[in-house]
PDB file of C-alpha atoms in Angstrom:
ATOM      1  CA  MET A1053       0.010   0.003   0.004  1.00 60.00           C
ATOM      2  CA  ASN A1054       2.935   2.370   0.754  1.00 78.00           C
ATOM      3  CA  SER A1055       4.137   2.010  -2.835  1.00 83.00           C
ATOM      4  CA  LYS A1056       0.638   2.854  -4.158  1.00 90.00           C
ATOM      5  CA  LEU A1057       0.383   5.830  -1.814  1.00 93.00           C
ATOM      6  CA  LEU A1058       3.766   7.027  -2.965  1.00 92.00           C
ATOM      7  CA  ALA A1059       2.827   6.811  -6.680  1.00 92.00           C
ATOM      8  CA  PHE A1060      -0.533   8.542  -6.036  1.00 93.00           C
ATOM      9  CA  LEU A1061       0.970  11.475  -3.990  1.00 94.00           C
ATOM     10  CA  GLU A1062       3.800  11.945  -6.585  1.00 92.00           C
ATOM     11  CA  GLU A1063       1.351  12.075  -9.470  1.00 93.00           C
ATOM     12  CA  ILE A1064      -1.122  14.371  -7.676  1.00 94.00           C
ATOM     13  CA  LYS A1065       1.704  16.778  -6.905  1.00 93.00           C
ATOM     14  CA  THR A1066       2.758  16.666 -10.556  1.00 92.00           C
ATOM     15  CA  GLN A1067      -0.682  16.885 -12.200  1.00 92.00           C
ATOM     16  CA  GLY A1068      -2.491  19.078  -9.592  1.00 93.00           C
ATOM     17  CA  ASN A1069      -5.624  17.122 -10.535  1.00 92.00           C
ATOM     18  CA  MET A1070      -7.024  13.793  -9.142  1.00 92.00           C
ATOM     19  CA  SER A1071      -8.611  12.713 -12.419  1.00 92.00           C
ATOM     20  CA  LYS A1072      -5.468  13.365 -14.495  1.00 92.00           C
ATOM     21  CA  ALA A1073      -3.370  11.520 -11.896  1.00 92.00           C
ATOM     22  CA  ALA A1074      -5.769   8.522 -12.231  1.00 91.00           C
ATOM     23  CA  GLN A1075      -5.554   8.594 -16.028  1.00 91.00           C
ATOM     24  CA  THR A1076      -1.704   8.674 -15.963  1.00 89.00           C
ATOM     25  CA  LEU A1077      -1.500   5.749 -13.485  1.00 90.00           C
ATOM     26  CA  PHE A1078      -4.261   3.745 -15.183  1.00 89.00           C
ATOM     27  CA  VAL A1079      -6.476   3.547 -12.129  1.00 92.00           C
ATOM     28  CA  THR A1080      -9.803   5.036 -11.325  1.00 93.00           C
ATOM     29  CA  GLN A1081     -10.180   8.384  -9.567  1.00 93.00           C
ATOM     30  CA  PRO A1082     -12.351   6.935  -6.794  1.00 94.00           C
ATOM     31  CA  TYR A1083      -9.648   4.329  -6.035  1.00 94.00           C
ATOM     32  CA  ILE A1084      -7.049   7.087  -5.569  1.00 94.00           C
ATOM     33  CA  SER A1085      -9.429   9.069  -3.416  1.00 93.00           C
ATOM     34  CA  ARG A1086     -10.094   6.024  -1.236  1.00 93.00           C
ATOM     35  CA  VAL A1087      -6.431   5.288  -0.661  1.00 94.00           C
ATOM     36  CA  ILE A1088      -5.683   8.900   0.180  1.00 94.00           C
ATOM     37  CA  LYS A1089      -8.670   9.080   2.549  1.00 94.00           C
ATOM     38  CA  ASN A1090      -7.619   5.873   4.323  1.00 94.00           C
ATOM     39  CA  ALA A1091      -4.131   7.368   4.802  1.00 94.00           C
ATOM     40  CA  GLU A1092      -5.665  10.604   6.085  1.00 94.00           C
ATOM     41  CA  ASN A1093      -7.755   8.711   8.575  1.00 94.00           C
ATOM     42  CA  HIS A1094      -4.733   6.613   9.657  1.00 93.00           C
ATOM     43  CA  PHE A1095      -2.473   9.593  10.314  1.00 93.00           C
ATOM     44  CA  GLY A1096      -5.227  12.006  11.388  1.00 94.00           C
ATOM     45  CA  VAL A1097      -4.140  14.743   8.958  1.00 95.00           C
ATOM     46  CA  HIS A1098      -5.207  16.170   5.673  1.00 95.00           C
ATOM     47  CA  LEU A1099      -2.815  15.130   2.818  1.00 95.00           C
ATOM     48  CA  ILE A1100      -4.548  17.011   0.024  1.00 95.00           C
ATOM     49  CA  ASP A1101      -5.648  20.656  -0.104  1.00 94.00           C
ATOM     50  CA  ARG A1102      -8.813  20.092  -2.087  1.00 89.00           C
ATOM     51  CA  SER A1103      -9.862  23.759  -1.872  1.00 89.00           C
ATOM     52  CA  SER A1104      -7.082  25.005  -4.109  1.00 87.00           C
ATOM     53  CA  HIS A1105      -7.178  24.837  -7.892  1.00 87.00           C
ATOM     54  CA  PRO A1106      -5.154  22.993  -8.999  1.00 92.00           C
ATOM     55  CA  ILE A1107      -5.202  20.835  -5.876  1.00 94.00           C
ATOM     56  CA  ARG A1108      -1.901  20.498  -4.021  1.00 94.00           C
ATOM     57  CA  LEU A1109      -0.366  18.548  -1.188  1.00 95.00           C
ATOM     58  CA  THR A1110      -0.600  19.971   2.279  1.00 95.00           C
ATOM     59  CA  TYR A1111       2.549  20.309   4.392  1.00 94.00           C
ATOM     60  CA  ALA A1112       1.678  16.977   5.958  1.00 95.00           C
ATOM     61  CA  GLY A1113       1.228  15.499   2.456  1.00 94.00           C
ATOM     62  CA  GLU A1114       4.644  16.824   1.396  1.00 94.00           C
ATOM     63  CA  ARG A1115       6.342  15.373   4.562  1.00 93.00           C
ATOM     64  CA  LEU A1116       4.655  11.975   4.040  1.00 94.00           C
ATOM     65  CA  LEU A1117       5.747  11.938   0.434  1.00 93.00           C
ATOM     66  CA  SER A1118       9.334  12.708   1.452  1.00 92.00           C
ATOM     67  CA  TYR A1119       9.323   9.899   3.997  1.00 92.00           C
ATOM     68  CA  LEU A1120       7.786   7.445   1.512  1.00 93.00           C
ATOM     69  CA  GLN A1121      10.399   8.324  -1.134  1.00 90.00           C
ATOM     70  CA  GLU A1122      13.171   7.831   1.418  1.00 89.00           C
ATOM     71  CA  GLN A1123      11.671   4.473   2.499  1.00 89.00           C
ATOM     72  CA  ASN A1124      11.571   3.398  -1.213  1.00 87.00           C
ATOM     73  CA  ARG A1125      15.145   4.455  -1.746  1.00 84.00           C
ATOM     74  CA  LEU A1126      16.244   2.370   1.312  1.00 85.00           C
ATOM     75  CA  ARG A1127      14.371  -0.646   0.017  1.00 84.00           C
ATOM     76  CA  VAL A1128      15.976  -0.322  -3.463  1.00 79.00           C
ATOM     77  CA  THR A1129      19.406   0.099  -1.846  1.00 77.00           C
ATOM     78  CA  LEU A1130      18.810  -3.019   0.287  1.00 79.00           C
ATOM     79  CA  ASP A1131      17.744  -5.032  -2.771  1.00 76.00           C
ATOM     80  CA  ARG A1132      20.807  -3.907  -4.687  1.00 71.00           C
ATOM     81  CA  GLU A1133      23.204  -4.721  -1.836  1.00 69.00           C
ATOM     82  CA  MET A1134      21.684  -8.195  -1.387  1.00 72.00           C
ATOM     83  CA  THR A1135      22.037  -8.796  -5.105  1.00 66.00           C
ATOM     84  CA  HIS A1136      25.655  -7.847  -4.911  1.00 61.00           C
ATOM     85  CA  LEU A1137      26.309 -10.161  -1.994  1.00 56.00           C
ATOM     86  CA  SER A1138      24.649 -13.059  -3.714  1.00 63.00           C
ATOM     87  CA  GLU A1139      27.120 -12.713  -6.626  1.00 56.00           C
ATOM     88  CA  TYR A1140      24.337 -11.765  -8.995  1.00 56.00           C
ATOM     89  CA  LYS A1141      22.391 -14.975  -8.571  1.00 56.00           C
ATOM     90  CA  TYR A1142      19.236 -12.915  -8.539  1.00 54.00           C
ATOM     91  CA  GLY A1143      18.250  -9.292  -8.791  1.00 70.00           C
ATOM     92  CA  HIS A1144      16.219  -6.667 -10.575  1.00 75.00           C
ATOM     93  CA  LEU A1145      17.040  -3.664 -12.694  1.00 80.00           C
ATOM     94  CA  SER A1146      14.535  -1.185 -14.037  1.00 84.00           C
ATOM     95  CA  ILE A1147      15.492   0.814 -17.121  1.00 85.00           C
ATOM     96  CA  ALA A1148      13.518   3.545 -18.859  1.00 85.00           C
ATOM     97  CA  SER A1149      14.198   5.482 -22.071  1.00 82.00           C
ATOM     98  CA  ASP A1150      12.578   8.207 -24.145  1.00 74.00           C
ATOM     99  CA  ASP A1151      12.491   7.843 -27.920  1.00 67.00           C
ATOM    100  CA  SER A1152      16.283   7.528 -28.104  1.00 65.00           C
ATOM    101  CA  LEU A1153      16.135   3.757 -28.266  1.00 69.00           C
ATOM    102  CA  SER A1154      14.354   1.678 -30.886  1.00 67.00           C
ATOM    103  CA  ASP A1155      12.734  -1.661 -30.255  1.00 72.00           C
ATOM    104  CA  ASP A1156      15.457  -3.298 -32.265  1.00 73.00           C
ATOM    105  CA  ALA A1157      18.119  -1.717 -30.069  1.00 77.00           C
ATOM    106  CA  TYR A1158      16.429  -2.805 -26.923  1.00 80.00           C
ATOM    107  CA  SER A1159      16.069  -6.342 -28.261  1.00 84.00           C
ATOM    108  CA  LYS A1160      19.846  -6.529 -28.874  1.00 85.00           C
ATOM    109  CA  ILE A1161      20.621  -5.018 -25.448  1.00 86.00           C
ATOM    110  CA  ILE A1162      18.353  -7.314 -23.508  1.00 88.00           C
ATOM    111  CA  THR A1163      19.544 -10.402 -25.397  1.00 91.00           C
ATOM    112  CA  LYS A1164      23.249  -9.731 -24.784  1.00 91.00           C
ATOM    113  CA  PHE A1165      22.765  -8.873 -21.139  1.00 89.00           C
ATOM    114  CA  ASN A1166      20.564 -11.864 -20.486  1.00 88.00           C
ATOM    115  CA  LYS A1167      23.287 -14.141 -21.848  1.00 90.00           C
ATOM    116  CA  LYS A1168      25.638 -12.933 -19.142  1.00 85.00           C
ATOM    117  CA  TYR A1169      23.083 -12.522 -16.295  1.00 84.00           C
ATOM    118  CA  PRO A1170      20.109 -14.777 -16.947  1.00 84.00           C
ATOM    119  CA  ASN A1171      18.864 -14.482 -13.369  1.00 79.00           C
ATOM    120  CA  ILE A1172      18.678 -10.785 -13.240  1.00 81.00           C
ATOM    121  CA  HIS A1173      15.221  -9.543 -14.050  1.00 77.00           C
ATOM    122  CA  LEU A1174      15.084  -6.556 -16.342  1.00 80.00           C
ATOM    123  CA  GLN A1175      12.113  -4.195 -16.416  1.00 82.00           C
ATOM    124  CA  ILE A1176      11.958  -1.919 -19.555  1.00 84.00           C
ATOM    125  CA  ILE A1177       9.867   1.238 -19.503  1.00 82.00           C
ATOM    126  CA  ASN A1178       9.199   3.884 -22.046  1.00 80.00           C
ATOM    127  CA  THR A1179       8.708   7.320 -20.553  1.00 80.00           C
ATOM    128  CA  THR A1180       9.670  10.999 -20.776  1.00 77.00           C
ATOM    129  CA  ALA A1181      12.790  12.496 -19.174  1.00 79.00           C
ATOM    130  CA  ARG A1182      10.578  14.447 -16.830  1.00 79.00           C
ATOM    131  CA  ASP A1183       8.753  11.376 -15.509  1.00 84.00           C
ATOM    132  CA  ALA A1184      12.036   9.438 -15.374  1.00 86.00           C
ATOM    133  CA  GLU A1185      13.622  12.091 -13.205  1.00 87.00           C
ATOM    134  CA  LYS A1186      10.846  11.769 -10.673  1.00 86.00           C
ATOM    135  CA  ARG A1187      10.985   7.999 -10.635  1.00 86.00           C
ATOM    136  CA  VAL A1188      14.809   7.820 -10.354  1.00 87.00           C
ATOM    137  CA  LEU A1189      14.744  10.301  -7.450  1.00 85.00           C
ATOM    138  CA  SER A1190      12.090   8.246  -5.639  1.00 83.00           C
ATOM    139  CA  GLY A1191      13.975   5.004  -6.139  1.00 80.00           C
ATOM    140  CA  SER A1192      11.265   3.357  -8.268  1.00 82.00           C
ATOM    141  CA  LEU A1193      13.502   3.426 -11.343  1.00 85.00           C
ATOM    142  CA  ASP A1194      17.188   2.527 -11.551  1.00 84.00           C
ATOM    143  CA  PHE A1195      18.325   4.064 -14.824  1.00 85.00           C
ATOM    144  CA  PHE A1196      17.166   6.391 -17.569  1.00 89.00           C
ATOM    145  CA  ILE A1197      18.650   6.289 -21.139  1.00 85.00           C
ATOM    146  CA  GLY A1198      18.092   9.292 -23.268  1.00 80.00           C
ATOM    147  CA  LYS A1199      18.753  13.038 -23.175  1.00 76.00           C
ATOM    148  CA  LYS A1200      20.665  14.225 -20.126  1.00 74.00           C
ATOM    149  CA  ILE A1201      18.498  15.050 -17.129  1.00 80.00           C
ATOM    150  CA  ASN A1202      19.760  18.296 -15.656  1.00 80.00           C
ATOM    151  CA  ASN A1203      19.533  17.488 -11.990  1.00 84.00           C
ATOM    152  CA  PRO A1204      22.594  17.773  -9.616  1.00 83.00           C
ATOM    153  CA  LYS A1205      21.365  14.755  -7.618  1.00 84.00           C
ATOM    154  CA  LEU A1206      21.847  12.443 -10.540  1.00 87.00           C
ATOM    155  CA  THR A1207      25.044  10.906 -12.056  1.00 83.00           C
ATOM    156  CA  HIS A1208      25.461  10.692 -15.781  1.00 84.00           C
ATOM    157  CA  VAL A1209      27.461   8.370 -18.035  1.00 81.00           C
ATOM    158  CA  SER A1210      27.872   9.322 -21.663  1.00 81.00           C
ATOM    159  CA  LEU A1211      26.874   6.383 -23.861  1.00 79.00           C
ATOM    160  CA  VAL A1212      27.118   7.547 -27.439  1.00 74.00           C
ATOM    161  CA  ASN A1213      26.814  10.738 -29.600  1.00 79.00           C
ATOM    162  CA  THR A1214      24.397   9.479 -32.192  1.00 79.00           C
ATOM    163  CA  ALA A1215      24.642  10.731 -35.768  1.00 84.00           C
ATOM    164  CA  LEU A1216      21.381  11.791 -37.402  1.00 89.00           C
ATOM    165  CA  ALA A1217      20.318  11.482 -41.006  1.00 90.00           C
ATOM    166  CA  LEU A1218      17.751  13.022 -43.377  1.00 92.00           C
ATOM    167  CA  VAL A1219      15.448  10.727 -45.347  1.00 92.00           C
ATOM    168  CA  ILE A1220      15.073  12.468 -48.740  1.00 91.00           C
ATOM    169  CA  GLN A1221      11.917  11.938 -50.714  1.00 90.00           C
ATOM    170  CA  LYS A1222      11.855  11.035 -54.394  1.00 88.00           C
ATOM    171  CA  SER A1223       9.935  14.310 -55.025  1.00 89.00           C
ATOM    172  CA  MET A1224      12.964  16.320 -53.787  1.00 90.00           C
ATOM    173  CA  ALA A1225      15.511  17.485 -56.355  1.00 90.00           C
ATOM    174  CA  SER A1226      18.426  15.919 -54.485  1.00 92.00           C
ATOM    175  CA  PHE A1227      16.876  12.382 -54.681  1.00 90.00           C
ATOM    176  CA  ASP A1228      19.297  10.041 -56.498  1.00 88.00           C
ATOM    177  CA  ALA A1229      17.721   6.822 -57.733  1.00 85.00           C
ATOM    178  CA  ASP A1230      21.129   5.169 -58.266  1.00 85.00           C
ATOM    179  CA  LYS A1231      22.572   5.944 -54.776  1.00 85.00           C
ATOM    180  CA  LEU A1232      21.087   5.275 -51.345  1.00 85.00           C
ATOM    181  CA  TRP A1233      23.526   7.488 -49.309  1.00 88.00           C
ATOM    182  CA  ILE A1234      24.442  10.754 -50.875  1.00 90.00           C
ATOM    183  CA  ASP A1235      27.129  13.189 -49.787  1.00 91.00           C
ATOM    184  CA  TYR A1236      26.295  15.908 -47.319  1.00 92.00           C
ATOM    185  CA  ASP A1237      25.355  19.178 -48.988  1.00 91.00           C
ATOM    186  CA  PRO A1238      23.927  22.014 -46.880  1.00 90.00           C
ATOM    187  CA  ASN A1239      21.927  23.278 -49.826  1.00 92.00           C
ATOM    188  CA  ILE A1240      19.858  20.084 -49.762  1.00 92.00           C
ATOM    189  CA  LEU A1241      18.326  21.181 -46.445  1.00 93.00           C
ATOM    190  CA  ASN A1242      16.719  24.150 -48.256  1.00 93.00           C
ATOM    191  CA  GLU A1243      14.554  21.643 -50.181  1.00 92.00           C
ATOM    192  CA  LEU A1244      12.790  20.956 -46.850  1.00 93.00           C
ATOM    193  CA  ILE A1245      11.149  24.411 -46.999  1.00 92.00           C
ATOM    194  CA  GLY A1246       7.436  23.928 -47.396  1.00 89.00           C
ATOM    195  CA  HIS A1247       7.977  20.132 -47.793  1.00 91.00           C
ATOM    196  CA  SER A1248       5.883  17.474 -46.036  1.00 92.00           C
ATOM    197  CA  PHE A1249       7.663  16.543 -42.798  1.00 94.00           C
ATOM    198  CA  ILE A1250       6.933  13.724 -40.267  1.00 93.00           C
ATOM    199  CA  SER A1251       7.329  14.405 -36.556  1.00 91.00           C
ATOM    200  CA  ILE A1252       6.919  12.603 -33.269  1.00 90.00           C
ATOM    201  CA  PRO A1253       5.043  14.424 -30.427  1.00 87.00           C
ATOM    202  CA  HIS A1254       6.325  17.979 -30.220  1.00 83.00           C
ATOM    203  CA  ASP A1255       6.643  17.885 -26.413  1.00 78.00           C
ATOM    204  CA  SER A1256       9.273  15.103 -26.610  1.00 77.00           C
ATOM    205  CA  SER A1257      12.904  16.093 -26.009  1.00 75.00           C
ATOM    206  CA  TYR A1258      13.947  14.558 -29.403  1.00 81.00           C
ATOM    207  CA  GLN A1259      11.359  16.526 -31.424  1.00 87.00           C
ATOM    208  CA  ARG A1260      12.088  19.733 -29.554  1.00 86.00           C
ATOM    209  CA  MET A1261      15.789  19.335 -30.673  1.00 86.00           C
ATOM    210  CA  ILE A1262      14.716  18.761 -34.339  1.00 90.00           C
ATOM    211  CA  ASN A1263      12.311  21.739 -34.170  1.00 91.00           C
ATOM    212  CA  SER A1264      15.037  23.923 -32.776  1.00 90.00           C
ATOM    213  CA  PHE A1265      17.426  22.862 -35.525  1.00 90.00           C
ATOM    214  CA  LEU A1266      14.836  23.561 -38.212  1.00 92.00           C
ATOM    215  CA  ASN A1267      14.112  27.037 -36.749  1.00 92.00           C
ATOM    216  CA  GLU A1268      17.862  27.898 -36.474  1.00 90.00           C
ATOM    217  CA  MET A1269      18.363  26.901 -40.122  1.00 91.00           C
ATOM    218  CA  ASN A1270      15.204  28.906 -41.117  1.00 92.00           C
ATOM    219  CA  LEU A1271      13.551  25.815 -42.651  1.00 91.00           C
ATOM    220  CA  PRO A1272       9.767  26.160 -42.289  1.00 92.00           C
ATOM    221  CA  VAL A1273       8.490  22.628 -43.029  1.00 91.00           C
ATOM    222  CA  GLU A1274       4.936  21.365 -43.275  1.00 90.00           C
ATOM    223  CA  PHE A1275       4.209  18.990 -40.404  1.00 90.00           C
ATOM    224  CA  ASN A1276       1.719  16.743 -42.174  1.00 88.00           C
ATOM    225  CA  PHE A1277       2.108  13.788 -39.831  1.00 88.00           C
ATOM    226  CA  GLU A1278       2.718  13.343 -36.122  1.00 92.00           C
ATOM    227  CA  VAL A1279       3.217   9.813 -34.981  1.00 91.00           C
ATOM    228  CA  PRO A1280       4.020   8.237 -31.597  1.00 86.00           C
ATOM    229  CA  THR A1281       7.608   6.997 -32.247  1.00 83.00           C
ATOM    230  CA  ILE A1282      10.590   7.766 -34.451  1.00 84.00           C
ATOM    231  CA  GLN A1283      10.613   4.169 -35.680  1.00 83.00           C
ATOM    232  CA  LEU A1284       7.126   4.679 -37.189  1.00 87.00           C
ATOM    233  CA  ALA A1285       8.194   8.075 -38.588  1.00 90.00           C
ATOM    234  CA  VAL A1286      11.041   6.382 -40.454  1.00 88.00           C
ATOM    235  CA  LYS A1287       8.818   3.697 -41.926  1.00 87.00           C
ATOM    236  CA  LEU A1288       6.408   6.286 -43.192  1.00 90.00           C
ATOM    237  CA  ALA A1289       9.277   8.307 -44.678  1.00 90.00           C
ATOM    238  CA  LEU A1290      10.434   5.128 -46.540  1.00 86.00           C
ATOM    239  CA  ASN A1291       6.953   5.025 -48.021  1.00 86.00           C
ATOM    240  CA  ASN A1292       7.497   8.632 -49.283  1.00 88.00           C
ATOM    241  CA  LEU A1293       4.860  10.122 -47.031  1.00 90.00           C
ATOM    242  CA  GLY A1294       7.217  12.887 -45.865  1.00 91.00           C
ATOM    243  CA  ALA A1295      10.821  13.670 -44.916  1.00 92.00           C
ATOM    244  CA  VAL A1296      12.222  12.940 -41.484  1.00 93.00           C
ATOM    245  CA  ILE A1297      15.377  13.448 -39.506  1.00 92.00           C
ATOM    246  CA  ALA A1298      16.172  10.331 -37.470  1.00 88.00           C
ATOM    247  CA  PRO A1299      19.096   8.658 -35.671  1.00 85.00           C
ATOM    248  CA  LYS A1300      21.309   6.877 -38.191  1.00 81.00           C
ATOM    249  CA  TYR A1301      21.287   3.514 -36.354  1.00 73.00           C
ATOM    250  CA  ILE A1302      17.448   3.434 -36.581  1.00 75.00           C
ATOM    251  CA  ILE A1303      17.526   4.246 -40.331  1.00 75.00           C
ATOM    252  CA  LYS A1304      20.199   1.649 -41.071  1.00 66.00           C
ATOM    253  CA  ARG A1305      18.146  -1.191 -39.582  1.00 55.00           C
ATOM    254  CA  ASN A1306      15.184  -0.673 -41.902  1.00 55.00           C
ATOM    255  CA  GLN A1307      14.812  -2.426 -45.244  1.00 60.00           C
ATOM    256  CA  PHE A1308      15.429  -0.326 -48.389  1.00 61.00           C
ATOM    257  CA  GLU A1309      14.896  -2.820 -51.241  1.00 60.00           C
ATOM    258  CA  ASP A1310      11.595  -1.214 -52.251  1.00 66.00           C
ATOM    259  CA  ALA A1311      12.117   2.222 -50.806  1.00 75.00           C
ATOM    260  CA  GLU A1312      12.550   5.087 -53.286  1.00 84.00           C
ATOM    261  CA  VAL A1313      14.438   7.425 -50.991  1.00 88.00           C
ATOM    262  CA  SER A1314      17.921   8.804 -50.547  1.00 89.00           C
ATOM    263  CA  LEU A1315      19.723   9.272 -47.253  1.00 91.00           C
ATOM    264  CA  MET A1316      22.088  12.058 -46.136  1.00 92.00           C
ATOM    265  CA  LYS A1317      24.074  11.909 -42.894  1.00 91.00           C
ATOM    266  CA  LEU A1318      24.182  15.216 -41.054  1.00 91.00           C
ATOM    267  CA  PRO A1319      27.560  16.351 -39.520  1.00 90.00           C
ATOM    268  CA  LYS A1320      27.591  15.682 -35.822  1.00 86.00           C
ATOM    269  CA  ASP A1321      28.803  19.220 -35.140  1.00 84.00           C
ATOM    270  CA  GLN A1322      25.667  20.475 -36.809  1.00 84.00           C
ATOM    271  CA  LEU A1323      23.082  18.089 -35.377  1.00 84.00           C
ATOM    272  CA  ALA A1324      23.444  14.967 -33.233  1.00 80.00           C
ATOM    273  CA  THR A1325      21.712  13.492 -30.235  1.00 78.00           C
ATOM    274  CA  LYS A1326      23.755  12.640 -27.148  1.00 79.00           C
ATOM    275  CA  ILE A1327      22.455   9.577 -25.347  1.00 82.00           C
ATOM    276  CA  GLU A1328      23.375   9.366 -21.646  1.00 85.00           C
ATOM    277  CA  LEU A1329      22.642   7.041 -18.715  1.00 84.00           C
ATOM    278  CA  SER A1330      21.312   8.894 -15.724  1.00 87.00           C
ATOM    279  CA  TYR A1331      20.949   7.392 -12.202  1.00 85.00           C
ATOM    280  CA  LEU A1332      20.872   8.343  -8.583  1.00 80.00           C
ATOM    281  CA  GLU A1333      24.236   9.435  -7.153  1.00 67.00           C
ATOM    282  CA  ASN A1334      24.346   6.815  -4.366  1.00 59.00           C
ATOM    283  CA  THR A1335      23.700   3.981  -6.765  1.00 51.00           C
ATOM    284  CA  LYS A1336      26.801   1.693  -6.695  1.00 51.00           C
ATOM    285  CA  ASN A1337      27.975   0.494 -10.124  1.00 53.00           C
ATOM    286  CA  SER A1338      28.358  -3.209  -9.797  1.00 67.00           C
ATOM    287  CA  LYS A1339      29.804  -5.536 -12.468  1.00 74.00           C
ATOM    288  CA  PRO A1340      26.378  -6.238 -14.220  1.00 77.00           C
ATOM    289  CA  ILE A1341      25.676  -2.503 -14.419  1.00 77.00           C
ATOM    290  CA  ASN A1342      29.041  -1.669 -15.870  1.00 80.00           C
ATOM    291  CA  GLU A1343      28.633  -4.494 -18.447  1.00 84.00           C
ATOM    292  CA  LEU A1344      25.125  -3.215 -19.293  1.00 81.00           C
ATOM    293  CA  ILE A1345      26.628   0.214 -19.997  1.00 80.00           C
ATOM    294  CA  GLU A1346      29.175  -1.333 -22.373  1.00 85.00           C
ATOM    295  CA  ILE A1347      26.503  -3.390 -24.125  1.00 87.00           C
ATOM    296  CA  ILE A1348      24.419  -0.271 -24.710  1.00 80.00           C
ATOM    297  CA  LYS A1349      27.459   1.532 -26.114  1.00 78.00           C
ATOM    298  CA  ASP A1350      28.229  -1.382 -28.433  1.00 81.00           C
ATOM    299  CA  VAL A1351      24.688  -1.645 -29.744  1.00 79.00           C
ATOM    300  CA  LEU A1352      24.328   2.076 -30.423  1.00 71.00           C
ATOM    301  CA  ASP A1353      27.749   2.611 -31.961  1.00 65.00           C
TER     302      ASP A1353
END
């Protein structure tokens, strides 16, 4: 129950709304209300200020949340220490990422890690950097892979500086039917002006980076499609539904036999996405964790 109360209080604090918190956590609003009310009756205090809009935690609610987060951190530390002492005969690691990793990359990472440590349970989560920061700090998530989370309490390991590439449509002048990869030419980017472009959600850190690049280069594109993942965006681009800028390792792992597109790698000093591993400072890097880092680097290289 403590873990549920922790999740509910965290999400209510973030959302400022009981219904939105319920939707995010995939539970009903009455269930959250009941759990909160039971805790209020148990401690004899109000945990939620329901008179404010948006609603917020009372001082007592903030203090309880702090204690629950510390309790969860201690439990995670205990689990990790016991795993270390048992010479990795059992254990659990939870890893989250944003859109930086494709399903194919995850598959390779998990397969390689499992061969070395078959008894360590891996939990894989897809989430935003904002949500991951909250989970890592509370101890409910071990690691986040993606854009760097700017929080002094977290430690960061640089994994790879991933090159990006432009998928060029056959309707664009630079399309070359005889060559898949064409040499970089900054003038080709001007062909994107007014051209159909495929994006992922604009509130994602990756798309914000792409939008910033397009704005800096003065390239007003037509966002005709917005899709959930960069993998789907690449597949649509290969069907000539629009241009897209995507990590090169994702593009390379798609099939091009029937695709009438050209590809152009962008210079890393112009545009690239740096993928980092973020985790809580007091997390001790054990042998499995260090090997997991090396596996991720190898897969994404």
